[in-house]
Short mmCIF file of N, CA and C in Angstrom, two decimals:
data_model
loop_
_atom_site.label_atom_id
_atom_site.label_comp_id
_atom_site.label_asym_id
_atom_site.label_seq_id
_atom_site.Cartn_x
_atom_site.Cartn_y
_atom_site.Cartn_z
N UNK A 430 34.25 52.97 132.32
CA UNK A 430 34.10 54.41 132.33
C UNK A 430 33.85 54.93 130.94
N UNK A 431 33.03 55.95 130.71
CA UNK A 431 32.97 56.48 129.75
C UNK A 431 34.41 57.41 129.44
N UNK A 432 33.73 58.08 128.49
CA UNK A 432 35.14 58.88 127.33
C UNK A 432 34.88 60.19 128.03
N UNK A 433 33.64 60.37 128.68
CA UNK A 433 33.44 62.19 129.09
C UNK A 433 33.99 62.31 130.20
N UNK A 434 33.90 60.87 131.03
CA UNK A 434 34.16 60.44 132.88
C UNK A 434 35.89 60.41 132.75
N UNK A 435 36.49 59.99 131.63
CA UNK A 435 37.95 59.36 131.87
C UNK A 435 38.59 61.03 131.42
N UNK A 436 37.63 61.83 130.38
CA UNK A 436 38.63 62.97 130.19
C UNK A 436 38.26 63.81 131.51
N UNK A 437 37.36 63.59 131.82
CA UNK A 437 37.26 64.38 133.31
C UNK A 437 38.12 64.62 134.82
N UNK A 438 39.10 63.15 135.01
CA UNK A 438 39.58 62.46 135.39
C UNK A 438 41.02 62.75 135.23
N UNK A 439 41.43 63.18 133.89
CA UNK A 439 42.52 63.24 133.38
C UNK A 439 42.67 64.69 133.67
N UNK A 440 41.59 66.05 132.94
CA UNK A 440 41.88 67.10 133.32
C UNK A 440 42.24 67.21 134.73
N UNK A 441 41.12 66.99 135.86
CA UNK A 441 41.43 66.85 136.84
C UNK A 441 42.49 66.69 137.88
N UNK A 442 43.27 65.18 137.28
CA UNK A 442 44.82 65.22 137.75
C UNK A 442 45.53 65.76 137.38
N UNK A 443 45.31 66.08 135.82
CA UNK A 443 46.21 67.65 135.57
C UNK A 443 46.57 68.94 136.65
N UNK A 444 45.65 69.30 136.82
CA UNK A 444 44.77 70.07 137.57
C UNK A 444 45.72 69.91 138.82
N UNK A 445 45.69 68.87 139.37
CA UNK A 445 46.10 68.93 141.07
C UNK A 445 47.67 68.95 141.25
N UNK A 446 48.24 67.76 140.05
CA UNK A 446 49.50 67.99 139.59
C UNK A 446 50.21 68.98 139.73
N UNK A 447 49.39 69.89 138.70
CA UNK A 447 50.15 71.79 138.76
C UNK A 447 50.04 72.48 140.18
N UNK A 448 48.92 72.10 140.79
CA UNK A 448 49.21 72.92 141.86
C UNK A 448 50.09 71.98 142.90
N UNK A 449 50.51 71.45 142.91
CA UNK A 449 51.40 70.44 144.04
C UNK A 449 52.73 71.09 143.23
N UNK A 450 52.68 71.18 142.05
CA UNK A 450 54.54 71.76 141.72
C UNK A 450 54.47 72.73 142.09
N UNK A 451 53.51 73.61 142.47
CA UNK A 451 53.63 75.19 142.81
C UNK A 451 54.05 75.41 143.89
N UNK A 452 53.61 74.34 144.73
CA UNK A 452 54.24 74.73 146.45
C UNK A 452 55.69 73.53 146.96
N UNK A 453 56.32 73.60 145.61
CA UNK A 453 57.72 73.59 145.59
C UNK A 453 58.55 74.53 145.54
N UNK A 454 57.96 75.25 145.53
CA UNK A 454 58.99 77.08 145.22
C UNK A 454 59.86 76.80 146.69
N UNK A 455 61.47 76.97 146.06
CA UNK A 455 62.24 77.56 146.78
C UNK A 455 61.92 78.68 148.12
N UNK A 456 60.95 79.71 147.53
CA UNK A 456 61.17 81.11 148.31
C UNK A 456 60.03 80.60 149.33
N UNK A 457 59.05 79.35 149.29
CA UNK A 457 58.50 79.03 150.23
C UNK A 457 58.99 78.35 151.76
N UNK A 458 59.99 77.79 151.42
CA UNK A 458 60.73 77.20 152.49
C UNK A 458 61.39 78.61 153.41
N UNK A 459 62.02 79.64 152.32
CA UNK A 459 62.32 80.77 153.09
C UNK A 459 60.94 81.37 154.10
N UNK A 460 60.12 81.78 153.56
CA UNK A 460 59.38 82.21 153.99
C UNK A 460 58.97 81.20 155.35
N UNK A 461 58.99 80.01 155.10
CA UNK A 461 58.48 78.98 156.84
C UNK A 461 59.79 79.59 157.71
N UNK A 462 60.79 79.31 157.15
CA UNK A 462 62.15 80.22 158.24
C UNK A 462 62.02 81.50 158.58
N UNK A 463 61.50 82.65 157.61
CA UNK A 463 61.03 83.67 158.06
C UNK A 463 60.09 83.32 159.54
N UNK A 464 58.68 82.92 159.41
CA UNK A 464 57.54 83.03 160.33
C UNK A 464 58.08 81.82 161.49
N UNK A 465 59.29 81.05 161.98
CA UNK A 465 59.57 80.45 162.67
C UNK A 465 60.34 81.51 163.43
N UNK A 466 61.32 82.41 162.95
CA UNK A 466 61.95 83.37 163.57
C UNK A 466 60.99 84.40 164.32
N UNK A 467 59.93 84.72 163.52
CA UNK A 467 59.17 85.38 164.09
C UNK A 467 58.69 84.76 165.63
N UNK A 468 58.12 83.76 165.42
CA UNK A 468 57.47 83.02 166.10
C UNK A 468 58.07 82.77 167.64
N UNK A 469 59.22 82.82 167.24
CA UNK A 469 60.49 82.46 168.39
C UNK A 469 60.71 83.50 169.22
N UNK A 470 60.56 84.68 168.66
CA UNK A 470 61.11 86.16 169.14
C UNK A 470 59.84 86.35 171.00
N UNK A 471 60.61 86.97 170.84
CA UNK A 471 59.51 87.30 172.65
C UNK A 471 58.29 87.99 172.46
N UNK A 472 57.02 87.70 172.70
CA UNK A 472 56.09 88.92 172.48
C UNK A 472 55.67 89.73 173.12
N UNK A 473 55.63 90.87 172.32
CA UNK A 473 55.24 92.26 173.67
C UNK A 473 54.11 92.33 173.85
N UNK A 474 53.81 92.83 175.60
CA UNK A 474 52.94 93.27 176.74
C UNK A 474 51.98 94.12 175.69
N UNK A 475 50.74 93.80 175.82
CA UNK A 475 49.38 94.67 175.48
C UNK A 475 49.03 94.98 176.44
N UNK A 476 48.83 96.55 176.73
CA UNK A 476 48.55 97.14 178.12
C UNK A 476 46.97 96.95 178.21
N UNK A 477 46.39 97.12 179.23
CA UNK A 477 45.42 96.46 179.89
C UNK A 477 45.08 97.65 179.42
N UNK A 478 43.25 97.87 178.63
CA UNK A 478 42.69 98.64 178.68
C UNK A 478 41.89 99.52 179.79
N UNK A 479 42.03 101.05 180.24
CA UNK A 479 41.60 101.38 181.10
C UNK A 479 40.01 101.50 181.87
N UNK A 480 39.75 101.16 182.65
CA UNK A 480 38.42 100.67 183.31
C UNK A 480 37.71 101.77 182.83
N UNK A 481 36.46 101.27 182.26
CA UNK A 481 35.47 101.91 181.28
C UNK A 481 34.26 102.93 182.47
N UNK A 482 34.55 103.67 181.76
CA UNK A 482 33.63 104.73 182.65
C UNK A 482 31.89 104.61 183.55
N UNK A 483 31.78 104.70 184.25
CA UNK A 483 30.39 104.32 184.69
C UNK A 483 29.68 105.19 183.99
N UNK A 484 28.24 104.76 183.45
CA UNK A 484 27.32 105.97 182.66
C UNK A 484 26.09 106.03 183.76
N UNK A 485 26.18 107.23 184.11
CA UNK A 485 24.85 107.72 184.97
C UNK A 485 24.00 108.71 183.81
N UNK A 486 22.89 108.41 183.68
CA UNK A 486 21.71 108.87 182.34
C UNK A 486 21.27 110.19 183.27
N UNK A 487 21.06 111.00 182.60
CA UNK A 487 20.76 112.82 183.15
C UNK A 487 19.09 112.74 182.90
N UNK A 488 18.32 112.95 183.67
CA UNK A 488 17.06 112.94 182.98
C UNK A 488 16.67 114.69 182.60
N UNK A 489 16.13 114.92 181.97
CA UNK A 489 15.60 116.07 181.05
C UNK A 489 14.59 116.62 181.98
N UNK A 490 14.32 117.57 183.07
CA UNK A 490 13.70 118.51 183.34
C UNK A 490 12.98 119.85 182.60
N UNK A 491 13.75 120.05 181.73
CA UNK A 491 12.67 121.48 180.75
C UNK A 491 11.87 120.85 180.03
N UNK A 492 11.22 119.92 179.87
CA UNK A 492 10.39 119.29 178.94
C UNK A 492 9.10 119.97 178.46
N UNK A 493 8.90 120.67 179.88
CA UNK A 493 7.60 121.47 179.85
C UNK A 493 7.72 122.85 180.08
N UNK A 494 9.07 123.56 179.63
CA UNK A 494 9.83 124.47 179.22
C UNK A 494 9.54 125.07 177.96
N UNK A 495 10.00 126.12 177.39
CA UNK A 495 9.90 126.87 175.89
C UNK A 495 11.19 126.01 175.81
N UNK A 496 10.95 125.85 174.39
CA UNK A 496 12.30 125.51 173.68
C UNK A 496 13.24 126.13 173.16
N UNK A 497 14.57 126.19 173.35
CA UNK A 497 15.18 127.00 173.33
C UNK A 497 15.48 127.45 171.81
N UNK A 498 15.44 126.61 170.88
CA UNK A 498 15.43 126.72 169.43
C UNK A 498 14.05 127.77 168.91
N UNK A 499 13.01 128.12 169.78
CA UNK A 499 11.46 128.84 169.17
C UNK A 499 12.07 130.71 169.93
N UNK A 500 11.49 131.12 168.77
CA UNK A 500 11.54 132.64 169.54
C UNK A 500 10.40 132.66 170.82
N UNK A 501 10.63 134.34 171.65
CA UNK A 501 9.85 133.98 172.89
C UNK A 501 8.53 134.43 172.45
N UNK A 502 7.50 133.83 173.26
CA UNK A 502 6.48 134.70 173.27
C UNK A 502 6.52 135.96 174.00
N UNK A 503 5.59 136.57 173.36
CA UNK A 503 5.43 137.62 173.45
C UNK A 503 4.47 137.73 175.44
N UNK A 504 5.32 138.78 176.36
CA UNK A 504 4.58 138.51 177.54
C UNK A 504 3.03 139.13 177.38
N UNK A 505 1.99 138.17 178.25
CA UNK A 505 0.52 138.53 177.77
C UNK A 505 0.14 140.30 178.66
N UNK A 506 -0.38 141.37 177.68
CA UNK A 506 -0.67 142.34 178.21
C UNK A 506 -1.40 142.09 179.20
N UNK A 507 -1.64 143.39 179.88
CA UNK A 507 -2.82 143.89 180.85
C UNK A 507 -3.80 144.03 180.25
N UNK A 508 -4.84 143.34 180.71
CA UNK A 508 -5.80 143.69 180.35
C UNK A 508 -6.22 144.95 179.91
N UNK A 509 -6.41 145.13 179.04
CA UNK A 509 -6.99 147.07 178.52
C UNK A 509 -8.33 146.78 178.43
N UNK A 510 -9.18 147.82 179.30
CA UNK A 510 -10.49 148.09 179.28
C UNK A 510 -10.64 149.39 178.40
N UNK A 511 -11.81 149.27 177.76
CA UNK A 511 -12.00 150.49 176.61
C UNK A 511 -12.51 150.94 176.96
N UNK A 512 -11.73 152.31 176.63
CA UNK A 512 -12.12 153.61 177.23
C UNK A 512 -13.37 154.33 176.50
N UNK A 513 -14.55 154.43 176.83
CA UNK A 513 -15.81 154.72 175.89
C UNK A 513 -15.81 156.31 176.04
N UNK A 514 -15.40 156.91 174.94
CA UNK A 514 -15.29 158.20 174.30
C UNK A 514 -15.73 158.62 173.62
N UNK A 515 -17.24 157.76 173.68
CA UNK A 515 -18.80 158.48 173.11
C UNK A 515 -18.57 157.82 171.61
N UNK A 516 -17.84 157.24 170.72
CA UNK A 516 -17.73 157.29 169.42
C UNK A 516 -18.30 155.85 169.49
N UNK A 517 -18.89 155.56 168.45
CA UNK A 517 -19.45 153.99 167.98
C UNK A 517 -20.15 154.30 167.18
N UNK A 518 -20.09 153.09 166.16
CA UNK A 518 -20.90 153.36 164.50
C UNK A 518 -22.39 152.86 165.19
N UNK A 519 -23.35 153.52 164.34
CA UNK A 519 -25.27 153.69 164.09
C UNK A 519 -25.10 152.19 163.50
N UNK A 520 -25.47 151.40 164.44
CA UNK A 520 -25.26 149.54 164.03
C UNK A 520 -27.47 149.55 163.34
N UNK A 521 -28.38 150.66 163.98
CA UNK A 521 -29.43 150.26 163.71
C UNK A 521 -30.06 150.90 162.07
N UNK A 522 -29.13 152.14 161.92
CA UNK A 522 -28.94 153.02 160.75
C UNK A 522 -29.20 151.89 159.42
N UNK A 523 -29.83 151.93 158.43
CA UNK A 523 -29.76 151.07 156.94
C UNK A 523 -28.49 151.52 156.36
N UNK A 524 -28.11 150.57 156.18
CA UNK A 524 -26.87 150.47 154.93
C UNK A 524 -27.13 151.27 153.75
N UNK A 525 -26.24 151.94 153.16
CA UNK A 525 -26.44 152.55 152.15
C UNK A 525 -25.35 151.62 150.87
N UNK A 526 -25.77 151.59 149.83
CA UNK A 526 -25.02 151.02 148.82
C UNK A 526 -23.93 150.76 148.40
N UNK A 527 -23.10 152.00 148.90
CA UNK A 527 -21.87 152.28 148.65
C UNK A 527 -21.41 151.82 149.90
N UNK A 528 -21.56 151.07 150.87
CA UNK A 528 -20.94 150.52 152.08
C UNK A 528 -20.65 149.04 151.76
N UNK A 529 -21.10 148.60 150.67
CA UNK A 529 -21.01 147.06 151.05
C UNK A 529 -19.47 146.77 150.12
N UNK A 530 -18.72 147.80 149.93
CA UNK A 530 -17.39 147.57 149.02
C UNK A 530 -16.69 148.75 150.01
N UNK A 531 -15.02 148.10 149.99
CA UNK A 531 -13.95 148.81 150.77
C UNK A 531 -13.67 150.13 149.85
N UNK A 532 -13.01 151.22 150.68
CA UNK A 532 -12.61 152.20 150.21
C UNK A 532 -11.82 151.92 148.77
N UNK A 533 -10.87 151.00 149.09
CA UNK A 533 -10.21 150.79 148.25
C UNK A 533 -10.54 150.71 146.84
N UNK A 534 -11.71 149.87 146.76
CA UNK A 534 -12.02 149.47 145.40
C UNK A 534 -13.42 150.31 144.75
N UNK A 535 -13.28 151.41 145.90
CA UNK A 535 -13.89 152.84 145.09
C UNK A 535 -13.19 153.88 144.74
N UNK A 536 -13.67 154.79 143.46
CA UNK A 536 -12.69 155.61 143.02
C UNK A 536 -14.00 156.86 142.31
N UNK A 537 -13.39 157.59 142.88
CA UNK A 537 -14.61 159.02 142.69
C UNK A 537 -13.92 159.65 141.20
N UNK A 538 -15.00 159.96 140.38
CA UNK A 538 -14.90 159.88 139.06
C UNK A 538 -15.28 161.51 138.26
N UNK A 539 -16.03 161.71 139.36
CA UNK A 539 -16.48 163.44 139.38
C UNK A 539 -16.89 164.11 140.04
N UNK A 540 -17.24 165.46 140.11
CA UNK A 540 -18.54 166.24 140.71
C UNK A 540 -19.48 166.58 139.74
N UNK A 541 -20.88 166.77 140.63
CA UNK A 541 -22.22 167.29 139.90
C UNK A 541 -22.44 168.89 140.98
N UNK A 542 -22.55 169.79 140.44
CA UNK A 542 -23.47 170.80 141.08
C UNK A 542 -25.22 171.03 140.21
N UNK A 543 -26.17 170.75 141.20
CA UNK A 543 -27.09 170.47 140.62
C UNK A 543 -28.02 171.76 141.62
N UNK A 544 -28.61 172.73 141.63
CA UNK A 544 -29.14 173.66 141.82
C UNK A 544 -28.24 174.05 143.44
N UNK A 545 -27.34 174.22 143.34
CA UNK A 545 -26.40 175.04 144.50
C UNK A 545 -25.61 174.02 145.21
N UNK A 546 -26.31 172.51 145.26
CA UNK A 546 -25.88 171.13 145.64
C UNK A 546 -24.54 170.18 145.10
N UNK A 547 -23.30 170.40 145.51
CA UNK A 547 -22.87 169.10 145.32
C UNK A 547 -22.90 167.97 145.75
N UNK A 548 -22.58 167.29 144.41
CA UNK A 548 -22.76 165.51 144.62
C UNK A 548 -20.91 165.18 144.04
N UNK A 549 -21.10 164.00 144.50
CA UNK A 549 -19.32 163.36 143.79
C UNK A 549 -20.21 162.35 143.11
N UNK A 550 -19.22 161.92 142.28
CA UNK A 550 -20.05 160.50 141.21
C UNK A 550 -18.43 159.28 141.61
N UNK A 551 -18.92 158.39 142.39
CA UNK A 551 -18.16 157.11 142.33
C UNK A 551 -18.46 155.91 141.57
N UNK A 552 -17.36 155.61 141.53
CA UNK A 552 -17.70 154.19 140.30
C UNK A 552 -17.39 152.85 141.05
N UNK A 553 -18.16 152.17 141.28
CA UNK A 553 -18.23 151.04 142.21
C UNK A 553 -17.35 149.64 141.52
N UNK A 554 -16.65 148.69 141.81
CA UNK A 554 -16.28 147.57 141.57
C UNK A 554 -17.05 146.88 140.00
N UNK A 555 -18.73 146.75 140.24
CA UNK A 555 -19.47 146.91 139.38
C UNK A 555 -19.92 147.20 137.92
N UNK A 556 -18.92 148.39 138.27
CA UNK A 556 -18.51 149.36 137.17
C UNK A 556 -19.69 150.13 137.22
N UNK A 557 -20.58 150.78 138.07
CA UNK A 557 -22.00 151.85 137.70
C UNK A 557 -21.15 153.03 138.61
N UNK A 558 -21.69 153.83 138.08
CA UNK A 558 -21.22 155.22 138.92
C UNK A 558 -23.19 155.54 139.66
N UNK A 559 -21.97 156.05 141.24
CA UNK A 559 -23.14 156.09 141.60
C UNK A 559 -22.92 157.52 142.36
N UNK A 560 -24.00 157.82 142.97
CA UNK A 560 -24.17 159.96 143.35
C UNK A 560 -24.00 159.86 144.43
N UNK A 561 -23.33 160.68 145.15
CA UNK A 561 -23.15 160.61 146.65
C UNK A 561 -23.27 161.99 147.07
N UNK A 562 -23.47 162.44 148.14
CA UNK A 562 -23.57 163.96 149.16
C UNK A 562 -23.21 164.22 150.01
N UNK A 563 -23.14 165.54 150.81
CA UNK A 563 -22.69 165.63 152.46
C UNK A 563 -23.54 164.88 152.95
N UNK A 564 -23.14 164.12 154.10
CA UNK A 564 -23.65 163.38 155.02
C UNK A 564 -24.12 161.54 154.56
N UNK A 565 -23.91 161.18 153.26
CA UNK A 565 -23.66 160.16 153.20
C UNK A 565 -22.55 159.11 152.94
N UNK A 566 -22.98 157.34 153.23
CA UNK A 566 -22.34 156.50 153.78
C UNK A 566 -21.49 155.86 152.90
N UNK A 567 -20.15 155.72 152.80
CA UNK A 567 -19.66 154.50 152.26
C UNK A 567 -18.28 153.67 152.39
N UNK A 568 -18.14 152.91 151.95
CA UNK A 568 -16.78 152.09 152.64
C UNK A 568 -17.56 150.83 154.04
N UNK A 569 -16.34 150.47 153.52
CA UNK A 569 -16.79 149.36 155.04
C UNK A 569 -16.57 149.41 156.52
N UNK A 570 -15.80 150.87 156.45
CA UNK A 570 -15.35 151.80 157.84
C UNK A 570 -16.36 152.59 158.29
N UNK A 571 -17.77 152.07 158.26
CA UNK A 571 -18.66 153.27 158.40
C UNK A 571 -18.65 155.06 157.97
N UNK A 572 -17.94 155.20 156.86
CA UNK A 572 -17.45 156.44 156.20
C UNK A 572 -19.11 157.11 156.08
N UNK A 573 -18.78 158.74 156.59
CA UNK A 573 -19.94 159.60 156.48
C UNK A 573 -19.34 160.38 155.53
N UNK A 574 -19.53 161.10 154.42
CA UNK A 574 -19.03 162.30 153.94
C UNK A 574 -19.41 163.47 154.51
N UNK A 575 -18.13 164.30 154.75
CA UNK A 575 -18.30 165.40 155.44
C UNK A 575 -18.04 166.74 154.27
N UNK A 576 -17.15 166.63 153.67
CA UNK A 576 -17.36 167.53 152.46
C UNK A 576 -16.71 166.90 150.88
N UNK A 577 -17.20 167.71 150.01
CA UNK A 577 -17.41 167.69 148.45
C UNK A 577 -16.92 168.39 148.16
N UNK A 578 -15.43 168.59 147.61
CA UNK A 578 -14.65 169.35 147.21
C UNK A 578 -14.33 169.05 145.67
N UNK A 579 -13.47 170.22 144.66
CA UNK A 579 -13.82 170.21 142.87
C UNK A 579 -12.70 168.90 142.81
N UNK A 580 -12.19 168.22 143.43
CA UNK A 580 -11.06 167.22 142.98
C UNK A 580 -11.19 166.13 144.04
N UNK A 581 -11.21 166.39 145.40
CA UNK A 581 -11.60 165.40 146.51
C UNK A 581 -13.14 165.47 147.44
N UNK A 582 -13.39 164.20 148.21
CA UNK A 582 -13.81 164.19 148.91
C UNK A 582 -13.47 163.64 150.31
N UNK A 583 -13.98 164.58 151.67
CA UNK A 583 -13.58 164.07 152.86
C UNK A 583 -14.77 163.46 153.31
N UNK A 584 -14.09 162.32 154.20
CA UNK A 584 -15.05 161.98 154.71
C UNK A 584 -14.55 161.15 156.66
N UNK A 585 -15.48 160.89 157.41
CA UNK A 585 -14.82 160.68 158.66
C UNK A 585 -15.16 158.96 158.93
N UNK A 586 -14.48 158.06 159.18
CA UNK A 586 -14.49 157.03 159.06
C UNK A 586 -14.43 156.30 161.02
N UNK A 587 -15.04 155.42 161.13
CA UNK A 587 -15.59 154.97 162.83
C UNK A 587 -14.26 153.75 162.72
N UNK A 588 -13.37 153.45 163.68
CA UNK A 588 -13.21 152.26 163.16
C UNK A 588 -12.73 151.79 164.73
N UNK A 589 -12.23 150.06 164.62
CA UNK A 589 -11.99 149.97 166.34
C UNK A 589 -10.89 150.54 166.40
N UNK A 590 -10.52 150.63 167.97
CA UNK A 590 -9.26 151.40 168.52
C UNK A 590 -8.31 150.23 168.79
N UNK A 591 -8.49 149.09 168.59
CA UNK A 591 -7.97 147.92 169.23
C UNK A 591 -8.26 147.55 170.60
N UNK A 592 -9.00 148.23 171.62
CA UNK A 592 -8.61 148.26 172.70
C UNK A 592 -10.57 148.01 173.46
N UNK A 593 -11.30 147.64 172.24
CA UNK A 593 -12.49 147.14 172.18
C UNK A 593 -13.42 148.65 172.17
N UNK A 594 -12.55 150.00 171.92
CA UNK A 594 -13.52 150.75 171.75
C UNK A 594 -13.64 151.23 170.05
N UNK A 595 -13.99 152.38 169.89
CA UNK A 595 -13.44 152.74 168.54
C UNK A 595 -13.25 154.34 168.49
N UNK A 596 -12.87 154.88 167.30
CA UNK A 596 -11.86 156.07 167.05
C UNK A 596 -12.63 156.45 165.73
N UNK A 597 -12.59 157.95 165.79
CA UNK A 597 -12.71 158.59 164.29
C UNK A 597 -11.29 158.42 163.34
N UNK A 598 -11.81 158.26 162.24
CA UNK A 598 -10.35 158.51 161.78
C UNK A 598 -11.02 159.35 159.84
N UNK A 599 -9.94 160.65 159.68
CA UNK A 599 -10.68 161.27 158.49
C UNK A 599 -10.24 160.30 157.34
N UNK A 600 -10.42 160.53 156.14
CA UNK A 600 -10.26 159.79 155.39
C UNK A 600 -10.34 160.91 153.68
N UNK A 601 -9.37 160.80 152.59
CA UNK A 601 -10.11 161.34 151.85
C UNK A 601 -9.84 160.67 150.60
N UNK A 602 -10.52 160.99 149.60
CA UNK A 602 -10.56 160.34 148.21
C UNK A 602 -10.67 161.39 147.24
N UNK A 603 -9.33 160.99 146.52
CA UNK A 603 -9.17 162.02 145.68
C UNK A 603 -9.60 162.05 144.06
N UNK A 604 -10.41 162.76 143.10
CA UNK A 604 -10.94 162.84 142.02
C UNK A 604 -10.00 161.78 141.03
N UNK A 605 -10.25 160.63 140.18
CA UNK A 605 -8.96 159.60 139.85
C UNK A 605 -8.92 160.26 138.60
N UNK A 606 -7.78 160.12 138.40
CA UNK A 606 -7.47 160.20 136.74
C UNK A 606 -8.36 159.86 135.72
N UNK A 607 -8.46 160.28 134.51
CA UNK A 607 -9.21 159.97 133.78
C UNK A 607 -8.29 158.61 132.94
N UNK A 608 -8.60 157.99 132.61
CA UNK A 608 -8.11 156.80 131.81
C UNK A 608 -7.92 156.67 130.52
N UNK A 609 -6.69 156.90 129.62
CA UNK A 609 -6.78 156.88 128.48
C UNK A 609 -6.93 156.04 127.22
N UNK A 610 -8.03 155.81 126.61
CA UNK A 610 -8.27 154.61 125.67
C UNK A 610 -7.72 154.71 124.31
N UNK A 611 -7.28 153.42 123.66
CA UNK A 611 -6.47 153.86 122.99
C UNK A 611 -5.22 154.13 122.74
N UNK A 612 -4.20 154.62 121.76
CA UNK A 612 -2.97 154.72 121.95
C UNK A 612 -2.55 156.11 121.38
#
């Protein structure tokens, strides 16, 4: 044998030595008398667990139901037929300039009286001011101007009724502030 094999050998029985004195302990022999007493004693009844329930599976009928988690719909109206009350926009009429931008993003900037005639001056998206009169078009509501007043203008606007017909509705635009440049 080598010198690495014989100290190997030696640790080793060291090794097994120590643990064989360990399970000489006194308090081990107690302890086998402990678990023999145990052992001896009578053991108690484990009650029989109670017979397990039969499972019958529910099948799901609302499937093709609203769900109860979604708000409801809304129930579908009656049909509404439109009531034709003579009003509908001139679809064959030419567009006038000032129609192809919403009310909104026009803003009337002045008046002109030009030999007994007023005009309003609007300023388009664009930025051009442009001349307008009684009886002309603008907005995307089919807007006619009906009058030219020193601060506003009225005008009467076509629009649908919801109900597939359509409705007058007036409309007016008032002279805008002037804008101050500068500080």
């Amino acid at each position: 044998m080598s010198l690495m094999n014989r100290r190997e050998c030696v640790i080793g029985s060291a090794l097994l030595l120590t643990m064989l004195v360990g399970c000489g302990d006194p308090q081990l022999s107690a302890l086998e008398g402990e678990l023999e007493s145990l052992r001896g004693r009578p053991s108690g009844q484990v009650q029989e667990l109670p017979p397990q329930p039969v499972y019958h599976p529910v099948t799901y009928d609302m499937a093709d139901a609203r769900s109860p988690f979604q708000s409801r719909l809304p129930e579908p109206e009656e049909e509404l037929t439109a009531v034709d009350n003579g009003v509908r926009p001139d679809l064959d009429r030419a567009r006038e300039p000032l129609e192809a931008w919403p009310m909104e993003q026009l803003s009337m900037v002045g008046t002109l009286d030009v030999d007994g005639t007023r005009s309003a001056l609007i300023l388009t998206p664009a930025q051009e001011v442009q001349r307008v009169r009684v009886g002309n078009h603008m907005g995307s509501n089919f807007g006619r101007i009906v009058r030219i007043g020193d601060t506003q203008l009225d005008m009467i606007e076509i629009v649908p009724n919801g109900q597939g017909g359509w409705i007058e509705r007036t409309r007016a635009m008032a002279l805008a502030e002037p804008v101050q440049k500068g500080g």
